[in-house]
PDB file of C-alpha atoms in Angstrom:
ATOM      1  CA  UNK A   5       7.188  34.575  96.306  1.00  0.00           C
ATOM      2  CA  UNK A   6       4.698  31.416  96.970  1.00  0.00           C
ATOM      3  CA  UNK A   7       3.491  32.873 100.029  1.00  0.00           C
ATOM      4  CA  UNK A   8       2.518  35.967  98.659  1.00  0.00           C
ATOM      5  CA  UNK A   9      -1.161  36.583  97.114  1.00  0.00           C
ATOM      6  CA  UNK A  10      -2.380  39.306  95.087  1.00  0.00           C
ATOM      7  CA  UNK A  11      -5.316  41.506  96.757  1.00  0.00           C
ATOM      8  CA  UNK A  12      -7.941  43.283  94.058  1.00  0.00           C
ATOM      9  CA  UNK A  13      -6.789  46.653  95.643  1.00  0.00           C
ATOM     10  CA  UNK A  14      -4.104  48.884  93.989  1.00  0.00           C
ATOM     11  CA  UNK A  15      -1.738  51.429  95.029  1.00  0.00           C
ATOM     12  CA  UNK A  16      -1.302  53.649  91.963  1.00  0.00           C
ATOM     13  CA  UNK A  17      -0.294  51.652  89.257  1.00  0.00           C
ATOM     14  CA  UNK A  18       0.797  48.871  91.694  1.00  0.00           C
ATOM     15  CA  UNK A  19      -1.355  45.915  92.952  1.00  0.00           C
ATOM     16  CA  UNK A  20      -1.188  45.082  96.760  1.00  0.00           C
ATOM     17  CA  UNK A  21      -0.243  41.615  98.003  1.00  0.00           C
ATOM     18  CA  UNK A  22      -0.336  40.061 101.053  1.00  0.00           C
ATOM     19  CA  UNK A  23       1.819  37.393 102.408  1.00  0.00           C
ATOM     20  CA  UNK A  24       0.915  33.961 104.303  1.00  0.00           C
ATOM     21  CA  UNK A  25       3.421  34.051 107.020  1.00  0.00           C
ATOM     22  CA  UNK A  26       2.155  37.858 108.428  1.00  0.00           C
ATOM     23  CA  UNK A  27      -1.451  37.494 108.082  1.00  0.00           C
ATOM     24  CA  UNK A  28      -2.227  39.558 111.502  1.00  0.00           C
ATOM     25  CA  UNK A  29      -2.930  42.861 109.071  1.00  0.00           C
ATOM     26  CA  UNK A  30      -5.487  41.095 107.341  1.00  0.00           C
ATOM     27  CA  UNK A  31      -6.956  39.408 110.125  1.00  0.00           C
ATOM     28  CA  UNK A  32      -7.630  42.494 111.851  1.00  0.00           C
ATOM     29  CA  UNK A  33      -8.792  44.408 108.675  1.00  0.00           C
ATOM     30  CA  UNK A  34     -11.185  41.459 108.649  1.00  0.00           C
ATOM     31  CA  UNK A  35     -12.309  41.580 112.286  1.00  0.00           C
ATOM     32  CA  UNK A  36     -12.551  45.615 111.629  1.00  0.00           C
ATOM     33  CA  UNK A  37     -15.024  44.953 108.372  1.00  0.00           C
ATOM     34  CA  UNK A  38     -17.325  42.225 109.920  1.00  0.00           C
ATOM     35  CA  UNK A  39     -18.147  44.640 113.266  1.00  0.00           C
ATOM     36  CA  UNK A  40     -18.883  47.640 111.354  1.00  0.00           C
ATOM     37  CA  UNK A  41     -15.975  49.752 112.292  1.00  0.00           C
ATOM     38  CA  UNK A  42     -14.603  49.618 108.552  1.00  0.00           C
ATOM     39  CA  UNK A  43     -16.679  49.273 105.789  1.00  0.00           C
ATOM     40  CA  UNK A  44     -16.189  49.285 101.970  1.00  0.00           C
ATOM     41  CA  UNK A  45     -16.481  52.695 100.156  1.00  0.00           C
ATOM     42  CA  UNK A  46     -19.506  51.840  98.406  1.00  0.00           C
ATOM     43  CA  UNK A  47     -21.615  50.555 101.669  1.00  0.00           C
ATOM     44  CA  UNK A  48     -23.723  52.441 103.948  1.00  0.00           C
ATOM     45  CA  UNK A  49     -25.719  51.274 106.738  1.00  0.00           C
ATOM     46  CA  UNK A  50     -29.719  52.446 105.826  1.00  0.00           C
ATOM     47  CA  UNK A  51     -32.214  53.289 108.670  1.00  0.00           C
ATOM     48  CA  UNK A  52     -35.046  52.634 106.451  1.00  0.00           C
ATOM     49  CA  UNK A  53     -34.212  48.988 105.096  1.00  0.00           C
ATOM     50  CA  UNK A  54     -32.071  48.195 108.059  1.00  0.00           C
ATOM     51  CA  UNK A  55     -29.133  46.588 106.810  1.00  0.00           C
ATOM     52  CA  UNK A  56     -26.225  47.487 104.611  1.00  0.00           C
ATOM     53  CA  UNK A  57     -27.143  49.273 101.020  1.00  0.00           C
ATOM     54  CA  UNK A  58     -24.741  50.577  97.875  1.00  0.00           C
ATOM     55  CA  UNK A  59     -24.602  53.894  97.539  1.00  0.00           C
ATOM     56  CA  UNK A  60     -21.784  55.242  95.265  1.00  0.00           C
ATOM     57  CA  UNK A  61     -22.779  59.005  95.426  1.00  0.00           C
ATOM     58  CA  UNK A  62     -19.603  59.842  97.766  1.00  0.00           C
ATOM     59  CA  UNK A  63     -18.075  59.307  94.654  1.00  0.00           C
ATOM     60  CA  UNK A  64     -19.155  61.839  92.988  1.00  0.00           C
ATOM     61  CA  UNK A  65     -19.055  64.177  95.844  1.00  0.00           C
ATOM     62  CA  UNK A  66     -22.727  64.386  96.843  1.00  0.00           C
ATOM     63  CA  UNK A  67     -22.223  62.826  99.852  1.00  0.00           C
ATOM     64  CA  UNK A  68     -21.139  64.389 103.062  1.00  0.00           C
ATOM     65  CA  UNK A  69     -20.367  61.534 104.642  1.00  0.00           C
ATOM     66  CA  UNK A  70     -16.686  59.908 104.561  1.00  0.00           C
ATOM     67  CA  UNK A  71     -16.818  56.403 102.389  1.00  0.00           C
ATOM     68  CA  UNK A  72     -14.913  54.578 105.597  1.00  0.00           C
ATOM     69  CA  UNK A  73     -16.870  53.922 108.645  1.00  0.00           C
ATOM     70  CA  UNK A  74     -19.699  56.553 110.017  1.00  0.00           C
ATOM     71  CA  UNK A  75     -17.320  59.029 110.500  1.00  0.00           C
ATOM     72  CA  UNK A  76     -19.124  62.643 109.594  1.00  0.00           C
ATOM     73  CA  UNK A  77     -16.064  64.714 108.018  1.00  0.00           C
ATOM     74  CA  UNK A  78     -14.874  63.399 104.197  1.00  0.00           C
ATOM     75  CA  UNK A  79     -11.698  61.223 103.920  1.00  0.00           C
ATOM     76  CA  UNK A  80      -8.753  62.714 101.497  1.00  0.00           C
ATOM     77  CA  UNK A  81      -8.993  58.997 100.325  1.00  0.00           C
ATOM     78  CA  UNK A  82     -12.092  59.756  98.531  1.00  0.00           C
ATOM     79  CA  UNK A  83     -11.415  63.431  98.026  1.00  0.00           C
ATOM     80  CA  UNK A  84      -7.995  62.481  96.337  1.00  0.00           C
ATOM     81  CA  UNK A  85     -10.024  59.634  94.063  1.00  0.00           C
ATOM     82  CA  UNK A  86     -12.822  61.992  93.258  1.00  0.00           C
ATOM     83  CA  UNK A  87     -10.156  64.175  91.578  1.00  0.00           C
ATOM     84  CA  UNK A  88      -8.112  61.681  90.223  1.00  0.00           C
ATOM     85  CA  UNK A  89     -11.773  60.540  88.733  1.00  0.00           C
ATOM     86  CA  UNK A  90     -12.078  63.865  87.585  1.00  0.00           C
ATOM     87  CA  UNK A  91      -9.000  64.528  85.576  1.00  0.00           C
ATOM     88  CA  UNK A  92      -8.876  60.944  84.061  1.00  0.00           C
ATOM     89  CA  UNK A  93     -12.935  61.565  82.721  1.00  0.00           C
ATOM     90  CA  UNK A  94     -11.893  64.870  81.439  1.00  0.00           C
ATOM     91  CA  UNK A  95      -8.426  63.337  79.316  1.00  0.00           C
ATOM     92  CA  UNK A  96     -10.931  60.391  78.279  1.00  0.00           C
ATOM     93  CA  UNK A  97     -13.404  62.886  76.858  1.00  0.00           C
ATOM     94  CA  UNK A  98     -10.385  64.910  74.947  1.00  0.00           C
ATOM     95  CA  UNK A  99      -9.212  61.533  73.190  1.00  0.00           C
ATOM     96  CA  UNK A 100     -12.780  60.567  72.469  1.00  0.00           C
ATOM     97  CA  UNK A 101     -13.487  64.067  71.192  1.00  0.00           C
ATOM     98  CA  UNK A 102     -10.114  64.128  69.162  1.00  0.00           C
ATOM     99  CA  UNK A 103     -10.653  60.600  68.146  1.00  0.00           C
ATOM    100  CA  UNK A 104     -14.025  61.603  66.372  1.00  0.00           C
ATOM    101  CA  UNK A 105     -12.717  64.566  64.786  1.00  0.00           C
ATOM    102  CA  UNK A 106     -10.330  62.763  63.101  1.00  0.00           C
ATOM    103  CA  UNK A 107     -12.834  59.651  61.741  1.00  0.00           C
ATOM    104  CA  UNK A 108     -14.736  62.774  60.037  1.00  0.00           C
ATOM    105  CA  UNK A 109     -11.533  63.963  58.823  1.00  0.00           C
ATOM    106  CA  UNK A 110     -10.712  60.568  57.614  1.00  0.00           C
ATOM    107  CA  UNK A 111     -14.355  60.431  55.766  1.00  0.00           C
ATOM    108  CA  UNK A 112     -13.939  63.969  54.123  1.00  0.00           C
ATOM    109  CA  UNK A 113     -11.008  62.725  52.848  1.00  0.00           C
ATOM    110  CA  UNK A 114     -11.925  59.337  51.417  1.00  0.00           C
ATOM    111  CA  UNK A 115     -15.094  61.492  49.378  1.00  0.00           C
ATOM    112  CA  UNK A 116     -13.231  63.669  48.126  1.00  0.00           C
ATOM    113  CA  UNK A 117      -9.360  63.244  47.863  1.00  0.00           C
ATOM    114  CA  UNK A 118      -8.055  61.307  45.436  1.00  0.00           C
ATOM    115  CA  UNK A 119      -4.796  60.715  44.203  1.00  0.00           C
ATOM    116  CA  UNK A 120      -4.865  60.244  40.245  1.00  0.00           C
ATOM    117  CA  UNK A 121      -0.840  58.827  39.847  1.00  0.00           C
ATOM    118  CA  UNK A 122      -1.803  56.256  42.542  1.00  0.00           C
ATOM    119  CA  UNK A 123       0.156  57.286  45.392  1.00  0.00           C
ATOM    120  CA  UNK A 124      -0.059  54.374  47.794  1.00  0.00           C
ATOM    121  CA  UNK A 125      -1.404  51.530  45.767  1.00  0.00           C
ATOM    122  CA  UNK A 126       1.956  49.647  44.926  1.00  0.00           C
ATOM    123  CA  UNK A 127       2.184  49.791  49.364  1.00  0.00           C
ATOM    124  CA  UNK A 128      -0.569  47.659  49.375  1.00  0.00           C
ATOM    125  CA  UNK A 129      -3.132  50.530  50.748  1.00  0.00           C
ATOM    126  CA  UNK A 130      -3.550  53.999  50.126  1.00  0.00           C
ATOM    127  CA  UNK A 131      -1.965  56.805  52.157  1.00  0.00           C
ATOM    128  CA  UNK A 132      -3.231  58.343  54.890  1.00  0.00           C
ATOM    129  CA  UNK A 133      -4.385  61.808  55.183  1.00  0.00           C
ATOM    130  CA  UNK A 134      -1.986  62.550  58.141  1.00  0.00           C
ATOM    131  CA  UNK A 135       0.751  60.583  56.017  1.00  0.00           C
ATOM    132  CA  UNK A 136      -0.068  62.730  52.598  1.00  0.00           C
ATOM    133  CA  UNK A 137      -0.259  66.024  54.570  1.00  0.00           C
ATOM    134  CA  UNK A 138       3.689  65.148  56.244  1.00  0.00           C
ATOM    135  CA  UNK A 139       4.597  63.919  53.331  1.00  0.00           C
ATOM    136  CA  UNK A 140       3.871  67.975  51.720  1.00  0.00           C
ATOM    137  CA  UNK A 141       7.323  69.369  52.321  1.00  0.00           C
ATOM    138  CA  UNK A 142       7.876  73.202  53.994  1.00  0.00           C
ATOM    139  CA  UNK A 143       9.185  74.576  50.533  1.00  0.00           C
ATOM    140  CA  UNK A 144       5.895  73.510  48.450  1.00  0.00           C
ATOM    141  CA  UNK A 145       4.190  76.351  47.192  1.00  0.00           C
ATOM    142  CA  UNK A 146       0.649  77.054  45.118  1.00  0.00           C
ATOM    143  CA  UNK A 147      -2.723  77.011  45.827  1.00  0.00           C
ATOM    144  CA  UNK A 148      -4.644  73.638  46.946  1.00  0.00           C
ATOM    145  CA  UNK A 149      -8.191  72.396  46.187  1.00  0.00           C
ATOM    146  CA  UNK A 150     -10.476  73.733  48.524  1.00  0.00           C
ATOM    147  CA  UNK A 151     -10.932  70.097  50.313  1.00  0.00           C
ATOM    148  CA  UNK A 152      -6.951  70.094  50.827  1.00  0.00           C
ATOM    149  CA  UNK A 153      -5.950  72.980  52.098  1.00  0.00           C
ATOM    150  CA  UNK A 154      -9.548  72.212  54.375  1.00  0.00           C
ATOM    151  CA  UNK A 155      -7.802  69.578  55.943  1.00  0.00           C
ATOM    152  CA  UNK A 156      -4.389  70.955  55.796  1.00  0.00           C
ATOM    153  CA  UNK A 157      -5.384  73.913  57.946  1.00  0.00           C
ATOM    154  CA  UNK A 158      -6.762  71.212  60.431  1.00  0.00           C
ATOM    155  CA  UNK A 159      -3.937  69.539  60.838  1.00  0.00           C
ATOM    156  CA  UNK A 160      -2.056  72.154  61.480  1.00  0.00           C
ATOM    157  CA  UNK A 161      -4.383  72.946  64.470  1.00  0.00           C
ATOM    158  CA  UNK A 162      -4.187  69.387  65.839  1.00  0.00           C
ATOM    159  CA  UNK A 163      -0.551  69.627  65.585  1.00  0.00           C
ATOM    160  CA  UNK A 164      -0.250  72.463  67.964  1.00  0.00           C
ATOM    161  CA  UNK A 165      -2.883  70.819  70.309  1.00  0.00           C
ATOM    162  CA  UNK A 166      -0.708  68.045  70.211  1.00  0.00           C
ATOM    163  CA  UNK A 167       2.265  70.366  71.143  1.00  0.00           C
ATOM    164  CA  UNK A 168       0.466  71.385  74.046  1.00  0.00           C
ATOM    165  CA  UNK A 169      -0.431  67.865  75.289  1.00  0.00           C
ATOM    166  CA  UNK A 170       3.327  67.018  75.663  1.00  0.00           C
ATOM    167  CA  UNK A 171       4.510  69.845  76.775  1.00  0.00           C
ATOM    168  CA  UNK A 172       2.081  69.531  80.068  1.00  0.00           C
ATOM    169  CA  UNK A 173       1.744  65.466  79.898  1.00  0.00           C
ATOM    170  CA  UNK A 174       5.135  65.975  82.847  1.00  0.00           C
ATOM    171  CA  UNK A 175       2.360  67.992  84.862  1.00  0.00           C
ATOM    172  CA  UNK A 176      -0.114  65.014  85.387  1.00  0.00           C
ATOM    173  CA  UNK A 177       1.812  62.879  87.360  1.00  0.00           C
ATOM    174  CA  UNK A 178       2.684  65.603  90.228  1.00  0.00           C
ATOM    175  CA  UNK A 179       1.098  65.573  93.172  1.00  0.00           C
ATOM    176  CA  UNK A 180      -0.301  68.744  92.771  1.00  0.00           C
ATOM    177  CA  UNK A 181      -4.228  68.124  92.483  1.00  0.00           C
ATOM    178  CA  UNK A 182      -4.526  72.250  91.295  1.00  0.00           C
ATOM    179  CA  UNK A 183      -2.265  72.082  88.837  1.00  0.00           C
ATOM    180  CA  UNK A 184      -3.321  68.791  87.241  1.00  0.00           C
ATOM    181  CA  UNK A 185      -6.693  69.876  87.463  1.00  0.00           C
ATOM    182  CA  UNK A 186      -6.379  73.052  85.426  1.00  0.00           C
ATOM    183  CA  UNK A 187      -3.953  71.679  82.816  1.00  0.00           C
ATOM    184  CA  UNK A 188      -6.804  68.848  82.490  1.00  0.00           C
ATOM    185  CA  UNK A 189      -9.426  71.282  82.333  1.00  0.00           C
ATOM    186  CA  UNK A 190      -7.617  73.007  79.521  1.00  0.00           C
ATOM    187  CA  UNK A 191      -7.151  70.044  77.673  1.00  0.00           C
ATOM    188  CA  UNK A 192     -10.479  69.462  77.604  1.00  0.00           C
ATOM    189  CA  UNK A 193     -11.458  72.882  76.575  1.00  0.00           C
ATOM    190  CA  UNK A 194      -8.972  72.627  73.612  1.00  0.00           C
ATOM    191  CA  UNK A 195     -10.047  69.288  72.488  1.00  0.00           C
ATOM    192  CA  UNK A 196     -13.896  70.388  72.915  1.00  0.00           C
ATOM    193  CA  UNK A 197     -12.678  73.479  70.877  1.00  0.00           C
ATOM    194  CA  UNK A 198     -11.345  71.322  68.333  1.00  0.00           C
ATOM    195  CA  UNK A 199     -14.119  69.295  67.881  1.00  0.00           C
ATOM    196  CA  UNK A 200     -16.602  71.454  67.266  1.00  0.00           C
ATOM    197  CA  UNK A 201     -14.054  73.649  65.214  1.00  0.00           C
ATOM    198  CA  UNK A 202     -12.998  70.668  62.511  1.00  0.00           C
ATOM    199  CA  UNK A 203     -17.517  70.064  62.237  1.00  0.00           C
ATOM    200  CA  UNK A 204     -17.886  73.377  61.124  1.00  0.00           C
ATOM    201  CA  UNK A 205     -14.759  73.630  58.539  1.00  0.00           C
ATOM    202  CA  UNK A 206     -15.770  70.326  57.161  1.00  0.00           C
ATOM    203  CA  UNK A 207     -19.444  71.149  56.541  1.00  0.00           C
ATOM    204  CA  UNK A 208     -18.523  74.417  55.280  1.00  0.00           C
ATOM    205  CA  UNK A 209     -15.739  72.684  52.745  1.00  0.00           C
ATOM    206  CA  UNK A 210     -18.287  70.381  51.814  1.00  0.00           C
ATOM    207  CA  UNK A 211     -21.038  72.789  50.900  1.00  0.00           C
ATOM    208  CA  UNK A 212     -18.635  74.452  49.109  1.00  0.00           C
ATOM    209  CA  UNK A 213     -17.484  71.439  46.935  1.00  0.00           C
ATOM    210  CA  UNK A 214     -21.155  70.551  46.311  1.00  0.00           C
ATOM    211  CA  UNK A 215     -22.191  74.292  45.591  1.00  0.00           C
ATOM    212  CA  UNK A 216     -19.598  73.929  42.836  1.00  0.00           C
ATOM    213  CA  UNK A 217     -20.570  70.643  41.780  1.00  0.00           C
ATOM    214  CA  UNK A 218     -23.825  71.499  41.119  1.00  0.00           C
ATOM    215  CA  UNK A 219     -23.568  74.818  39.715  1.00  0.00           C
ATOM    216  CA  UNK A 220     -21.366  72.766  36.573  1.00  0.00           C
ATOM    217  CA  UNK A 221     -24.516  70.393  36.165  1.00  0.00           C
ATOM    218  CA  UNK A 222     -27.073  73.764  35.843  1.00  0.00           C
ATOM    219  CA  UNK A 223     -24.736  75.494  32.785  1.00  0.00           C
ATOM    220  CA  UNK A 224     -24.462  72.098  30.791  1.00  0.00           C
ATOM    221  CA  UNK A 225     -28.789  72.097  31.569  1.00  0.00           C
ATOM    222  CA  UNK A 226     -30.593  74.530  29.201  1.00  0.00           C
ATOM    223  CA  UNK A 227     -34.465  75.128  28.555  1.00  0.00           C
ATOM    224  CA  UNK A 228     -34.782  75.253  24.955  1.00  0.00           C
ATOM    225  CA  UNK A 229     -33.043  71.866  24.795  1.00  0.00           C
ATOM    226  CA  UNK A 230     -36.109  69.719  24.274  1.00  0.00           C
ATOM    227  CA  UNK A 231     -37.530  72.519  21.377  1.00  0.00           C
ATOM    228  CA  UNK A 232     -33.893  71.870  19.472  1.00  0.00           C
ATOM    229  CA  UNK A 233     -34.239  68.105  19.847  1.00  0.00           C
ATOM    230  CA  UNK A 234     -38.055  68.482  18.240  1.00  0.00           C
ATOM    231  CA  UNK A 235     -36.682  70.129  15.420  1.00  0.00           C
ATOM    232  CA  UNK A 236     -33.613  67.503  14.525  1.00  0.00           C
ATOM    233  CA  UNK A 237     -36.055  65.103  14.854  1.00  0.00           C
ATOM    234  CA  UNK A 238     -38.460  66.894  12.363  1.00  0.00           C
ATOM    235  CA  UNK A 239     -35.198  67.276  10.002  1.00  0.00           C
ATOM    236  CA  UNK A 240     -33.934  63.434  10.374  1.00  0.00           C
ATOM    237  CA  UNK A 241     -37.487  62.840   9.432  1.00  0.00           C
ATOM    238  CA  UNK A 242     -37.880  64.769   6.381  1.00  0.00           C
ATOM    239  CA  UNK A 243     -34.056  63.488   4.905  1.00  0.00           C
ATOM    240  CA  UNK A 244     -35.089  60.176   5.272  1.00  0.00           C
ATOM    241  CA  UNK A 245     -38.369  60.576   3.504  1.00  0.00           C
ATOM    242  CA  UNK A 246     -36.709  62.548   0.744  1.00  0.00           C
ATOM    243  CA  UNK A 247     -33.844  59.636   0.381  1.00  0.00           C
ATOM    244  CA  UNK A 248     -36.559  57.180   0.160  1.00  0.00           C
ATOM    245  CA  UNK A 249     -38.492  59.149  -2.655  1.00  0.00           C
ATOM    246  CA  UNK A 250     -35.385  59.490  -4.882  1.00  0.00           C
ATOM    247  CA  UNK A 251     -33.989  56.127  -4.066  1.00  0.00           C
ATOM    248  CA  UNK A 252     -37.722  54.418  -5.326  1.00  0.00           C
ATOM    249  CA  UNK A 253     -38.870  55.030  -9.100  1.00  0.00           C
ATOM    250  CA  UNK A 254     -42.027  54.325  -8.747  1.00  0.00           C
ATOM    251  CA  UNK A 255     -42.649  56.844  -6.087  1.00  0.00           C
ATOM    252  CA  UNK A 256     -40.846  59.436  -8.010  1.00  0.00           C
ATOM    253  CA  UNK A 257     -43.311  58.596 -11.288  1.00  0.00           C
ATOM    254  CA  UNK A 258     -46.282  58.868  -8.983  1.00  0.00           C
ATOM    255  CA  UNK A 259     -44.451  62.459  -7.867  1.00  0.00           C
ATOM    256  CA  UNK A 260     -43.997  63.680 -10.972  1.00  0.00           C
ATOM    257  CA  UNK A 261     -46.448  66.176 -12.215  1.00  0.00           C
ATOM    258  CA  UNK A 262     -48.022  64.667 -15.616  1.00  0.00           C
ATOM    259  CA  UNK A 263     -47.441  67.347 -18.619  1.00  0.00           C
ATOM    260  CA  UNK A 264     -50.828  68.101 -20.614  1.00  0.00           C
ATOM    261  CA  UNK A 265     -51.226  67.861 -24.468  1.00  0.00           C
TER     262      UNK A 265
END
C-alpha cells in the first residue's frame, strides 16, 4: 500500500516493511537502539576507545558474546545465521569448483577435438562438448580417441554428481540445521573431489596426446639425413657439370685427348 515502506532487513527470502499508520514498533525499536539496550549485530561497545566499534567476529563464531545487546550467552539469531552462512559458503565453493572444472574441460576440448564434417557450423557456432557427448547415443559402440573418451568418462562423473545434487536439493530448505549441514558438507566434498579428479585426468590425457605427438616427429627425424643430402648435392653437381661438357664443343675439344703421330 502507500503507507507501507520497505525496511533493508529480510525475513528469509522476504523483505520487511513497515507501515505509517502503526509506527509505535519502530519507535520503540528506535528508543531501544539510541539507549544502548539494542544494538546492531556488528557493534560493540569498546573499553579501550570508549565508544561504539565494528566487530564482525560473532559472525564467524569467535565471539562469545551474543550480537544483540551485552547479553553474555549467544543468540540462536546469530547461531542460526552462522550456519545458514556456513552451508551457503560451502554450495558457493561446489559451483565455483564445478564451474572451473568445466572451463578446463571446455579448453581440453577446444585443443584438441575437432569435428572434420563440420558438425555445428551451419548452427552458427560449434557444438558443445556437453551437447556432442548427449548427442553420442547408448547403442554407439568402438573405441574413442584418447581425448574423447577423457572427457566422456568425466561427464559421466559430473552426471552422477549432478544426480546427487537433486536428489538432496529438497533437504536444504528444512529446518533441520544437521541435516542441511551434512548434505552441504558432502556436496562440497564431492565437488572438491571432482575438481581435483577432472585436473589430474586432463593433464594425464594431455601428456598422453603430446607423448604421441612427439614421438611421430622423432621417427620422420633421422641422423644420417644431412650425410644423404651432402651426397645428392655432390651428384646434382657432377650431372650438371657433365651436361654442360657435352652440351659445349669447345669444352669437349679441349677434353679430348690429342692422338700422337
Amino acid at each position: 500500500t502507500g503507507d507501507d515502506i520497505a525496511l533493508p532487513y529480510f525475513t528469509g527470502s522476504r523483505q520487511l516493511q513497515d507501515t505509517l499508520r502503526d509506527p509505535t514498533a519502530s519507535i520503540i525499536a528506535g528508543v531501544g537502539a539510541a539507549l544502548g539496550g539494542l544494538m546492531p549485530p556488528h557493534l560493540r561497545y569498546s573499553q579501550s576507545h570508549q565508544k561504539l566499534t565494528s566487530n564482525f567476529l560473532w559472525s564467524h563464531g569467535y565471539n562469545a558474546f551474543g550480537p544483540f545487546s551485552n547479553s553474555t550467552g549467544f543468540s540462536q539469531i546469530a547461531i542460526d545465521s552462522i550456519l545458514m552462512n556456513s552451508v551457503i559458503s560451502r554450495l558457493d565453493a561446489s559451483v565455483e569448483r564445478v564451474s572451473d572444472a568445466l572451463l578446463r574441460m571446455d579448453d581440453f576440448a577446444d585443443k584438441y577435438l575437432y569435428d572434420p564434417l563440420g558438425v555445428g557450423i551451419s548452427e552458427g557456432k560449434p557444438l558443445g562438448l556437453l551437447e556432442r557427448l548427449q548427442k553420442r547415443g547408448k547403442g554407439d559402440s568402438g573405441p574413442l580417441l584418447v581425448s574423447y573418451q577423457t572427457l566422456r568418462d568425466l561427464h559421466d562423473d559430473l552426471l552422477e554428481l549432478e544426480k546427487m545434487m537433486s536428489r538432496h536439493v529438497e533437504t536444504l530448505y528444512m529446518q533441520e540445521p544437521a541435516k542441511v549441514h551434512q548434505l552441504s558438507d558432502e556436496i562440497f566434498k564431492r565437488a572438491s573431489a571432482f575438481h581435483a579428479h577432472s585436473i589430474e585426468v586432463l593433464a594425464a590425457a594431455e601428456e598422453r596426446v603430446e607423448c604421441c605427438s612427439v614421438q611421430h616427429a622423432l621417427v620422420t627425424r633421422h641422423s644420417w639425413s644431412m650425410w644423404v643430402r651432402a651426397v645428392l648435392v655432390g651428384l646434382i653437381a657432377a650431372c650438371i657439370v657433365a651436361l654442360l661438357a657435352f652440351l659445349n664443343p669447345q669444352a669437349r675439344k679441349r677434353l679430348r685427348p690429342h692422338r700422337r703421330d
